[in-house]
mmCIF file of C-alpha atoms in Angstrom:
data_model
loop_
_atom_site.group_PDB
_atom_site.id
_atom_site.type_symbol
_atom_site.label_atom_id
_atom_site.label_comp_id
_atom_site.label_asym_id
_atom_site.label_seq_id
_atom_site.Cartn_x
_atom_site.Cartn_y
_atom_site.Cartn_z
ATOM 1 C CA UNK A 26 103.788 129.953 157.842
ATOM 2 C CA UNK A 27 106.381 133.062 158.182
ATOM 3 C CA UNK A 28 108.875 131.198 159.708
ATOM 4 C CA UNK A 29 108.395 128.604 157.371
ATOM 5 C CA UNK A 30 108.853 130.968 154.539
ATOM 6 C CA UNK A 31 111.765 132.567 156.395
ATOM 7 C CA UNK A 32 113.690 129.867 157.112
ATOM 8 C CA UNK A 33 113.313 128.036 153.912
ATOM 9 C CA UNK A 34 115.041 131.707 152.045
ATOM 10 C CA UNK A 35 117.666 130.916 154.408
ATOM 11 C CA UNK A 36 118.580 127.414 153.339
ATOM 12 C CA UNK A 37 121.778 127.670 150.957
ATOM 13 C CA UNK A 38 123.645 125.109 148.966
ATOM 14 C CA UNK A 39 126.720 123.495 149.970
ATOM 15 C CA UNK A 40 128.052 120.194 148.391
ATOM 16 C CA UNK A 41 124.987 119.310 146.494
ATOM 17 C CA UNK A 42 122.591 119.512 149.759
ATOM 18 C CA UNK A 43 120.665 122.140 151.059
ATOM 19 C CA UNK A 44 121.961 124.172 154.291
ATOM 20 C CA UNK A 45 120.986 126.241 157.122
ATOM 21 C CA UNK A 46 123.391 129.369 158.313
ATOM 22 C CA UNK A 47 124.387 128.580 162.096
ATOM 23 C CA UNK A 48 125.645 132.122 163.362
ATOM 24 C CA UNK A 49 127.629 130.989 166.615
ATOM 25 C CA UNK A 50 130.646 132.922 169.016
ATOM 26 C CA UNK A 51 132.773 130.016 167.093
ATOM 27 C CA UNK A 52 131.891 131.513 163.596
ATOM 28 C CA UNK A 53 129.629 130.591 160.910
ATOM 29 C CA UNK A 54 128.555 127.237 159.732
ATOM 30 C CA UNK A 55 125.655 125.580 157.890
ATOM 31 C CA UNK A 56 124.022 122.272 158.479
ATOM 32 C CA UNK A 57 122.122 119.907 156.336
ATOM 33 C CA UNK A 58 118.653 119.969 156.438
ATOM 34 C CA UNK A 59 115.405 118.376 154.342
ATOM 35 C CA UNK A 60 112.073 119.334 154.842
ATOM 36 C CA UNK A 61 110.950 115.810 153.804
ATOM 37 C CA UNK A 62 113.261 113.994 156.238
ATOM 38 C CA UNK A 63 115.412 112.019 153.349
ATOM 39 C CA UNK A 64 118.705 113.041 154.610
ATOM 40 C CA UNK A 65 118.151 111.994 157.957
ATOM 41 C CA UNK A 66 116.956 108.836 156.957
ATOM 42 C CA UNK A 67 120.316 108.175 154.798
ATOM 43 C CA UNK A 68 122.277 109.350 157.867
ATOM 44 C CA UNK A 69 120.819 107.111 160.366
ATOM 45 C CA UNK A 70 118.543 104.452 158.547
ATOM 46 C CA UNK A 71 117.666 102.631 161.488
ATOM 47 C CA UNK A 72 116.601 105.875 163.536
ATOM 48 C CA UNK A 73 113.178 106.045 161.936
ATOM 49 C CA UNK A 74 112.472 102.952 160.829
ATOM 50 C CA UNK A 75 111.321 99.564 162.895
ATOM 51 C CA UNK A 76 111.951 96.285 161.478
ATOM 52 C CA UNK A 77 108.351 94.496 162.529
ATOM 53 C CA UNK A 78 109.810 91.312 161.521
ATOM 54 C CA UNK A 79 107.920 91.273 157.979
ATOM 55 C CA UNK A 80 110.312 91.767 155.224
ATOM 56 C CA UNK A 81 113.975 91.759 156.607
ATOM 57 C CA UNK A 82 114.426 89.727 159.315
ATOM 58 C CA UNK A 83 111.470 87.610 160.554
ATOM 59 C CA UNK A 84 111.212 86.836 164.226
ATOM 60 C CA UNK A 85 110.292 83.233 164.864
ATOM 61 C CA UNK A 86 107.418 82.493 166.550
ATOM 62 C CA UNK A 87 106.340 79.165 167.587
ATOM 63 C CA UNK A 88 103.188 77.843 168.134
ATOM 64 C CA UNK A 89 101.990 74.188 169.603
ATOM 65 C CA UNK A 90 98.254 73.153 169.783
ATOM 66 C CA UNK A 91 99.290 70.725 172.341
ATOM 67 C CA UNK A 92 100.728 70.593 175.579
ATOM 68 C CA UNK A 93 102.596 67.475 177.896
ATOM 69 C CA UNK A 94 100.274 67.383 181.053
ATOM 70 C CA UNK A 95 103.166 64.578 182.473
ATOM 71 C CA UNK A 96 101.664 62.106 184.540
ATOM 72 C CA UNK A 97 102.617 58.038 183.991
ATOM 73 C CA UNK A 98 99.820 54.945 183.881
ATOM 74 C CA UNK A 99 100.846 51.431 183.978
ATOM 75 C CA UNK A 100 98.628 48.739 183.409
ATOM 76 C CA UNK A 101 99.044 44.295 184.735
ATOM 77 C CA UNK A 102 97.325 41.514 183.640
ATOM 78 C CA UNK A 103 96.954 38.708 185.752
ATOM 79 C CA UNK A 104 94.997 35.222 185.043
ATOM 80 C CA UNK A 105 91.743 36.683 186.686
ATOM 81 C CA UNK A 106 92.511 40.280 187.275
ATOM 82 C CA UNK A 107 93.985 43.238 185.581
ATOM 83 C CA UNK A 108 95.802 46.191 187.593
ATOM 84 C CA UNK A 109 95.406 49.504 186.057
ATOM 85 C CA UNK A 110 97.408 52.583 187.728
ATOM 86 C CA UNK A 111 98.088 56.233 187.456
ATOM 87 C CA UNK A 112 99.782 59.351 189.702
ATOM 88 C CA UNK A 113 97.164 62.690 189.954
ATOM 89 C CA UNK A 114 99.432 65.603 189.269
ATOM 90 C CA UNK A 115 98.427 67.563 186.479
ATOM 91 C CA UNK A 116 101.990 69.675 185.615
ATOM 92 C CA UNK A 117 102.987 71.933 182.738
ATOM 93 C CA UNK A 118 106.995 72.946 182.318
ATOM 94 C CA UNK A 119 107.907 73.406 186.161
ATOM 95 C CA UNK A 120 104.523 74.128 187.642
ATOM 96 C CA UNK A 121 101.986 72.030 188.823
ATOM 97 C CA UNK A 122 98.380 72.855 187.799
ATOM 98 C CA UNK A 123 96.790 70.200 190.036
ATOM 99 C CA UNK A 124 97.401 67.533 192.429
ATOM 100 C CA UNK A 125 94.141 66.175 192.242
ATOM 101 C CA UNK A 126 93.487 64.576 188.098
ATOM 102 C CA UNK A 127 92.806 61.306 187.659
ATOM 103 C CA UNK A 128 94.181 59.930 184.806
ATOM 104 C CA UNK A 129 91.671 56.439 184.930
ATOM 105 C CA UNK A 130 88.946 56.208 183.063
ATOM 106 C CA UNK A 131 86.018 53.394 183.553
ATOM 107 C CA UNK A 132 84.458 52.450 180.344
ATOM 108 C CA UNK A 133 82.704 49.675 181.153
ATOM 109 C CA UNK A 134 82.300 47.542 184.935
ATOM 110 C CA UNK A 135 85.146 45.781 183.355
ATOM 111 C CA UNK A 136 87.546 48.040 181.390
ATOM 112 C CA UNK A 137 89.815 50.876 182.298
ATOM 113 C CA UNK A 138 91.503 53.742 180.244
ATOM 114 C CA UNK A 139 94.806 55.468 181.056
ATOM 115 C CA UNK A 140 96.152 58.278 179.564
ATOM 116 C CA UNK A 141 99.040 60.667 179.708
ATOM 117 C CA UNK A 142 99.845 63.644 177.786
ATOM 118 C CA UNK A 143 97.675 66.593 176.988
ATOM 119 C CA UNK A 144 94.441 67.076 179.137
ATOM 120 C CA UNK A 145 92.608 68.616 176.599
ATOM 121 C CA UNK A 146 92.973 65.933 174.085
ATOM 122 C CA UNK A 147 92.503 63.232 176.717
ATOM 123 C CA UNK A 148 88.977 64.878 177.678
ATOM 124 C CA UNK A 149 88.229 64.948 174.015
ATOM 125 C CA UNK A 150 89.086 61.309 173.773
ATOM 126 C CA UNK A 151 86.785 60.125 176.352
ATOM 127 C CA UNK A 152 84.267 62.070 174.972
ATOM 128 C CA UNK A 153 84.283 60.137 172.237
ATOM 129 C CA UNK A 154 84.620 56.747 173.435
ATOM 130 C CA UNK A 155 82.058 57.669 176.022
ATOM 131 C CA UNK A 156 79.705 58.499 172.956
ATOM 132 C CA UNK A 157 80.380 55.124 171.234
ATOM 133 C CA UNK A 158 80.067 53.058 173.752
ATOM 134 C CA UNK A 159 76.739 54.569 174.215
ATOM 135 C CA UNK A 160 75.603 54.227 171.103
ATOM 136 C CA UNK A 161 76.903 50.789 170.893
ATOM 137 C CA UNK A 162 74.713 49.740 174.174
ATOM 138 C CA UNK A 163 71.789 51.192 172.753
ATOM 139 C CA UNK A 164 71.953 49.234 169.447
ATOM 140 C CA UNK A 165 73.435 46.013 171.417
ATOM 141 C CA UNK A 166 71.683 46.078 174.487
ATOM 142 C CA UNK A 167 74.719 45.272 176.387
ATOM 143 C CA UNK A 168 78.120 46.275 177.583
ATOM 144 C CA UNK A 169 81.253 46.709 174.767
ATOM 145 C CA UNK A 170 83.562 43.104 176.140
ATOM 146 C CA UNK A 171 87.265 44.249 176.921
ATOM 147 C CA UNK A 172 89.062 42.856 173.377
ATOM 148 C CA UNK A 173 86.133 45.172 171.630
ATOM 149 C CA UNK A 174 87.076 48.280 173.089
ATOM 150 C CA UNK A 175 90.493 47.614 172.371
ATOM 151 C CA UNK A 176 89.853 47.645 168.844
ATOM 152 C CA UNK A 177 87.474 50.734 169.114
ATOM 153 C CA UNK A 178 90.235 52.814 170.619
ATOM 154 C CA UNK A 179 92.832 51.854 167.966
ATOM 155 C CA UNK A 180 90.011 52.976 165.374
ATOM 156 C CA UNK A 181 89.616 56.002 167.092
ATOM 157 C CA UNK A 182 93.035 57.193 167.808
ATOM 158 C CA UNK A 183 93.713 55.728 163.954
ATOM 159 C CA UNK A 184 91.170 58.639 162.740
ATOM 160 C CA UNK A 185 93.019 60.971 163.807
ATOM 161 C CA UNK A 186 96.371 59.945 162.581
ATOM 162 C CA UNK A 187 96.894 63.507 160.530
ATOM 163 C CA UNK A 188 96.342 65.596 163.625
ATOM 164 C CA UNK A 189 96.481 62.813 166.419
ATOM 165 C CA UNK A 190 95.513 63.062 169.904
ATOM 166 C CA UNK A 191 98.191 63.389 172.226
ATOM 167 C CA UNK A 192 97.085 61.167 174.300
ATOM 168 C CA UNK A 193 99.567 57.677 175.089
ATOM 169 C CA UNK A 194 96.957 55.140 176.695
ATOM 170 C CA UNK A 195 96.765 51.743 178.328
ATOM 171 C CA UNK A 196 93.890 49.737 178.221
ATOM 172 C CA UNK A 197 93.097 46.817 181.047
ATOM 173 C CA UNK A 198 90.618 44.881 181.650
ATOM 174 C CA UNK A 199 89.221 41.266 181.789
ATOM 175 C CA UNK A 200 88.158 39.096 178.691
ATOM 176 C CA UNK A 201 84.911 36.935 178.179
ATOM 177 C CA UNK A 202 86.686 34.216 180.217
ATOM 178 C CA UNK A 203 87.688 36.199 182.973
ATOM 179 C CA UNK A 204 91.130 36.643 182.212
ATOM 180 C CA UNK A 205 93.074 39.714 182.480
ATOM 181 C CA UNK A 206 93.508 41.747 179.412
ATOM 182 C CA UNK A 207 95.855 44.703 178.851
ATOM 183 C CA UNK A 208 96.331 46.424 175.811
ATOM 184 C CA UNK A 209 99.626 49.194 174.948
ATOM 185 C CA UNK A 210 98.898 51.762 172.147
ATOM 186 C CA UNK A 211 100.811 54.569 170.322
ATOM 187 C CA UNK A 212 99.691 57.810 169.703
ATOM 188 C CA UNK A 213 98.022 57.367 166.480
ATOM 189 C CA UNK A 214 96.180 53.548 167.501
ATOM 190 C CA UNK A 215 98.795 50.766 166.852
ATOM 191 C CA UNK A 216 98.397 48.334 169.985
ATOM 192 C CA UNK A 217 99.066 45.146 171.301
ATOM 193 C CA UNK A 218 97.649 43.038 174.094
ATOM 194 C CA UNK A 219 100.839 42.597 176.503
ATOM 195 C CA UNK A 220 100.861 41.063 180.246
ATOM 196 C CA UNK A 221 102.438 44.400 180.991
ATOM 197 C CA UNK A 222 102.941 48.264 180.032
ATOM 198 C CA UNK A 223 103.015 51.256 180.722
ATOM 199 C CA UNK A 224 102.933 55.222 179.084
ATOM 200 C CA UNK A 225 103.940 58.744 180.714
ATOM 201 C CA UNK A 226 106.765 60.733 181.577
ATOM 202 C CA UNK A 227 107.423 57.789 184.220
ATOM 203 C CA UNK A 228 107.605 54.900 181.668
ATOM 204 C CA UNK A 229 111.278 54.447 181.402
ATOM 205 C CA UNK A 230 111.678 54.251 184.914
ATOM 206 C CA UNK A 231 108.604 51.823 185.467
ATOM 207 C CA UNK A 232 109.148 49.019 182.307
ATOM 208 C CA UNK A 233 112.499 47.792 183.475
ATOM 209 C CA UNK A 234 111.408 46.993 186.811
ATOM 210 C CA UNK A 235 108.149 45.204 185.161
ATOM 211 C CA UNK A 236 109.959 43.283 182.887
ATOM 212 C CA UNK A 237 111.764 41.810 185.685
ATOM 213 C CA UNK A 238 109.461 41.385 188.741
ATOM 214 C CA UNK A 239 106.315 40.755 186.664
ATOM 215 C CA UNK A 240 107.573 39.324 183.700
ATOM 216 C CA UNK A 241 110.335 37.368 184.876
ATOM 217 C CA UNK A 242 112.702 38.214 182.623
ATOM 218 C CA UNK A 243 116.314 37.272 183.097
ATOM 219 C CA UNK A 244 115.493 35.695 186.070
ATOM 220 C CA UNK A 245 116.274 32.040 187.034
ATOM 221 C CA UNK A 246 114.275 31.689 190.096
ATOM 222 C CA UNK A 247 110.855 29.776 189.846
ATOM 223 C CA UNK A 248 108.164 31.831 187.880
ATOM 224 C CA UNK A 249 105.033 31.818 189.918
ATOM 225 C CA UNK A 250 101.573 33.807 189.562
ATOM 226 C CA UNK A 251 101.192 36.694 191.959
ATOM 227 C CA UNK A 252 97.797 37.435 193.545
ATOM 228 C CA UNK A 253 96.245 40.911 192.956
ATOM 229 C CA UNK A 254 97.038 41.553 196.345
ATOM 230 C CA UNK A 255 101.370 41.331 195.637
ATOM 231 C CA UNK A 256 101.093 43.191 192.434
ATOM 232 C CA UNK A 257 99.116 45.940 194.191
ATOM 233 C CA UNK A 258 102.328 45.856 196.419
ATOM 234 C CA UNK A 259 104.944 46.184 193.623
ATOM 235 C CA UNK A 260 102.605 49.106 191.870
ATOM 236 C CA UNK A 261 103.284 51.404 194.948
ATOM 237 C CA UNK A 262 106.939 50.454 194.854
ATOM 238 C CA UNK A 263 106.819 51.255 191.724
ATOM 239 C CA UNK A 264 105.612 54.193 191.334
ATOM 240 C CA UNK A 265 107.522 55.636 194.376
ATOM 241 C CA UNK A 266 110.520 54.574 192.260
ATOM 242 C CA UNK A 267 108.931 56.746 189.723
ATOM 243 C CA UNK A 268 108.173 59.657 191.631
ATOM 244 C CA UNK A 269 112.116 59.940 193.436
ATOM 245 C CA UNK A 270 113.159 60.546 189.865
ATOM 246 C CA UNK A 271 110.544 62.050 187.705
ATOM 247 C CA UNK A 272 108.980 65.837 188.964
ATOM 248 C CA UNK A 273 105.728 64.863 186.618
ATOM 249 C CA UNK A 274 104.622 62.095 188.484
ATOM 250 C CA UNK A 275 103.321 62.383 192.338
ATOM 251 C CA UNK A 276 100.814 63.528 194.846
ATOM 252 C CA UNK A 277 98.551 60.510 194.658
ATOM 253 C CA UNK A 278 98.544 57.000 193.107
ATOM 254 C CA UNK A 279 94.797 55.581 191.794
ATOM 255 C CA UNK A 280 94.884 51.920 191.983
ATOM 256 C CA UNK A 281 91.894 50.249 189.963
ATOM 257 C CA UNK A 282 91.547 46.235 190.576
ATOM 258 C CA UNK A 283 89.367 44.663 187.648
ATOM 259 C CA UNK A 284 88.172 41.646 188.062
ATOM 260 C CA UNK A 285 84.419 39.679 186.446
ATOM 261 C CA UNK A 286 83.239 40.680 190.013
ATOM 262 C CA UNK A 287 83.632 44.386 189.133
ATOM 263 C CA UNK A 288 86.306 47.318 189.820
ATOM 264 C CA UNK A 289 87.976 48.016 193.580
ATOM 265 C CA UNK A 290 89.533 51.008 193.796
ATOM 266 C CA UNK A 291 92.916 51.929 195.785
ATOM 267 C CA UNK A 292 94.654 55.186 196.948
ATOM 268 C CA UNK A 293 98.343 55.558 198.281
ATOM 269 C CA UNK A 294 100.206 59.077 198.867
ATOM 270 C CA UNK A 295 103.384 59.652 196.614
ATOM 271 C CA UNK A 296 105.455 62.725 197.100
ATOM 272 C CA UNK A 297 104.277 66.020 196.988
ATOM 273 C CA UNK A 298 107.470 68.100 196.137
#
């Protein structure tokens, strides 16, 4: 408190601020002092002070409730099959979270989901559909048909059009007459039923080469129906296509065969780089 006292008697006034005597082998000098630390903050404003981004200049911050998982599904119709298809890497940005996802979902002994885009929202739509098609076999007694659950998932997804699912889906399966059936959606549950499609970070590279070799478009050769067995052929071409350019999709390529007869499944290695 006595130095305090002493050094405050000291202070003098020079040029409208108070001063401390400096006695030095150079001679005498006062500097500018404040007990209260207002001239210092004039000097240097910045030296005390952090901007925390609140009232000058606001940092941006981004935030995303979902995330692109990658992956690509694809999805044939035939006259008494449909071919559904999908890669098993699970990948966020540049890393790859799992080699092992499937991406194929069985809803009924004769339908198939796909999906690509955010796990979490994909597991939450299955969920969902697993829960109606429950209750709907409890009050019915029987299985959902394929053109039925269809319509279900375009309700579903339709729900949620304000905060959708990111989920991009293809739906395949066969019909009350045993033909195949394969339905495209959006995000938010605006579909078609189309002989061919397909969703994922692999779809531009896929749909070109199904327009021509499965659709027979621009082609002037004789249009023919391929077997299950010769589509299951072009898939894996496919999708090895696919993988050479696309880092999202590889490590393993589910093959699901629908038929009236029930579901065969197939496996083939894609890249794992």
């Amino acid at each position: 408190m006595a130095s305090y006292m002493q050094a405050h008697q000291n202070l003098q006034a020079k040029n409208g601020q108070m001063a401390m005597p400096v006695h030095s082998s150079e001679g005498d000098t006062t500097i500018p002092v404040s007990f209260d630390n207002s001239n210092n903050a004039n000097a240097n404003p910045s030296a005390d002070h952090i901007d925390h981004g609140v009232t000058e200049a606001p940092y941006e911050r981004r935030f995303s409730p979902y995330d692109f998982n990658g992956g690509t599904t694809l999805a044939i119709s035939g006259e008494d099959y449909a071919i559904v298809a999908a890669d098993t890497r699970l990948s966020s940005g540049y890393q790859i979270l799992s080699r092992n996802v499937t991406k194929l979902h069985e809803l009924t002994s004769k339908c198939v989901l796909g999906s690509a885009g955010c796990k979490t929202d994909i597991d939450q739509l299955r969920s969902v559909l697993d829960i109606n098609m429950k209750v709907y076999h409890h009050n019915h007694r029987k299985e959902m048909s394929t053109p039925s659950v269809a319509q279900m998932l375009g309700n579903t997804l339709y729900y949620k059009r304000f905060f959708p699912y990111y989920s991009f889906n293809v739906l395949a399966g066969v019909d009350s007459e045993g033909k195949g059936a394969v339905y495209s959606y959006d995000a938010i549950g605006s579909f078609e039923r189309t002989p061919v499609t397909a969703s994922g970070s692999g779809q531009s590279f896929l749909i070109p080469l199904l327009d021509n070799v499965i659709k027979h478009n621009n082609r002037n050769d004789e249009d023919r129906p391929l077997p299950a067995e010769e589509v299951v052929e072009i898939v894996k071409d496919a999708f090895v296509t696919a993988g050479e350019r696309d880092i999202y999709t590889g490590d393993m390529l589910e093959i699901m065969v629908i038929r009236a007869s029930g579901i065969t499944k197939i496996s083939f290695p894609l890249k794992a780089d």
